Tab-separated table of C-alpha atoms in Angstrom:
chain	number	residue	atom	x	y	z
C	12	MET	CA	67.530	69.970	59.855
C	13	ALA	CA	67.773	67.141	62.503
C	14	LYS	CA	65.045	66.662	65.193
C	15	ILE	CA	65.141	65.845	68.894
C	16	LYS	CA	62.017	64.412	70.233
C	17	SER	CA	61.212	63.806	73.913
C	18	ALA	CA	59.323	60.854	75.195
C	19	ASN	CA	56.646	63.296	76.275
C	20	GLY	CA	56.125	64.435	72.586
C	21	GLU	CA	57.943	67.738	72.451
C	22	GLU	CA	60.098	68.376	69.410
C	23	ILE	CA	63.014	70.601	68.606
C	24	GLU	CA	64.775	70.970	65.386
C	25	ILE	CA	68.482	71.885	65.144
C	26	LYS	CA	70.898	72.041	62.063
C	27	ASP	CA	72.454	68.854	61.092
C	28	GLY	CA	75.942	67.928	62.859
C	29	GLY	CA	75.038	70.373	65.676
C	30	SER	CA	75.164	69.846	69.484
C	31	ILE	CA	72.101	68.653	71.144
C	32	ARG	CA	72.826	70.561	74.533
C	33	GLU	CA	70.912	73.751	73.690
C	34	ALA	CA	67.666	71.682	72.489
C	35	CYS	CA	67.979	69.511	75.604
C	36	GLU	CA	68.048	72.330	77.778
C	37	ARG	CA	64.884	73.413	76.138
C	38	LEU	CA	63.435	70.299	76.549
C	39	ARG	CA	64.206	70.677	80.385
C	40	VAL	CA	67.153	68.010	80.602
C	41	PRO	CA	69.079	68.825	83.953
C	42	PHE	CA	72.411	69.997	83.488
C	43	SER	CA	75.169	70.960	86.071
C	44	CYS	CA	78.838	71.202	84.765
C	45	GLY	CA	78.163	71.142	80.974
C	46	ASP	CA	81.540	69.665	80.375
C	47	GLY	CA	81.157	65.781	80.628
C	48	ILE	CA	82.364	65.658	84.090
C	49	CYS	CA	79.295	65.224	86.539
C	50	GLY	CA	76.855	63.110	84.471
C	51	THR	CA	73.604	65.101	85.310
C	52	CYS	CA	72.753	65.469	81.550
C	53	ARG	CA	72.508	61.729	81.168
C	54	ILE	CA	69.650	60.719	78.508
C	55	GLU	CA	68.269	57.489	77.290
C	56	ILE	CA	68.297	57.219	73.582
C	57	ILE	CA	64.876	55.518	72.710
C	58	LYS	CA	65.298	55.730	68.908
C	59	GLY	CA	67.756	56.913	66.357
C	60	GLY	CA	71.185	56.502	68.403
C	61	GLU	CA	72.980	55.840	65.039
C	62	ASN	CA	72.311	59.568	64.073
C	63	LEU	CA	74.409	60.562	67.051
C	64	SER	CA	78.362	61.212	67.086
C	65	PRO	CA	80.399	58.171	68.335
C	66	LEU	CA	80.821	57.959	72.473
C	67	ASN	CA	83.725	60.269	73.099
C	68	GLU	CA	85.989	59.543	75.927
C	69	LYS	CA	84.570	61.453	78.629
C	70	GLU	CA	81.233	59.761	77.929
C	71	LYS	CA	82.966	56.640	78.271
C	72	ALA	CA	84.547	57.350	81.520
C	73	LEU	CA	80.929	58.321	82.936
C	74	GLY	CA	79.746	54.981	81.953
C	75	GLY	CA	77.928	55.947	78.669
C	76	ASN	CA	77.016	53.401	75.927
C	77	ASN	CA	74.748	53.301	72.982
C	78	LYS	CA	71.528	53.549	74.849
C	79	LYS	CA	72.574	56.027	77.745
C	80	ARG	CA	74.535	59.248	76.413
C	81	PHE	CA	75.293	62.579	77.827
C	82	ALA	CA	73.463	65.522	76.311
C	83	CYS	CA	76.399	68.000	76.790
C	84	GLN	CA	78.749	65.798	74.784
C	85	CYS	CA	76.429	64.464	71.968
C	86	LYS	CA	76.098	65.726	68.215
C	87	LEU	CA	73.304	64.915	66.143
C	88	LYS	CA	74.624	63.995	62.592
C	89	LYS	CA	71.271	63.905	60.766
C	90	GLY	CA	67.832	62.571	61.030
C	91	GLU	CA	66.126	62.299	64.301
C	92	ILE	CA	66.482	60.985	67.804
C	93	LYS	CA	63.891	60.332	70.520
C	94	ILE	CA	65.059	60.799	74.242
C	95	LYS	CA	63.936	60.098	77.612
C	96	PHE	CA	65.468	61.790	80.996
């Protein structure tokens, strides 16, 4: 199982290779469109960015990079990440 930790200490497990969207919603990351268009679900990757799927075209168009990702677009390959929003 993969794990997402928030900067305030909350943790949620998801299956390896799963989307982080639902877990981030449970951590109270704000969402609007959910389709990589609005950018409201931008998260800062504090630790474990290498465990995420590569940036996709929608993230690149919104200005994403290795430290700023969009929760509606990421998948957690394995391991854990720590995020701030």
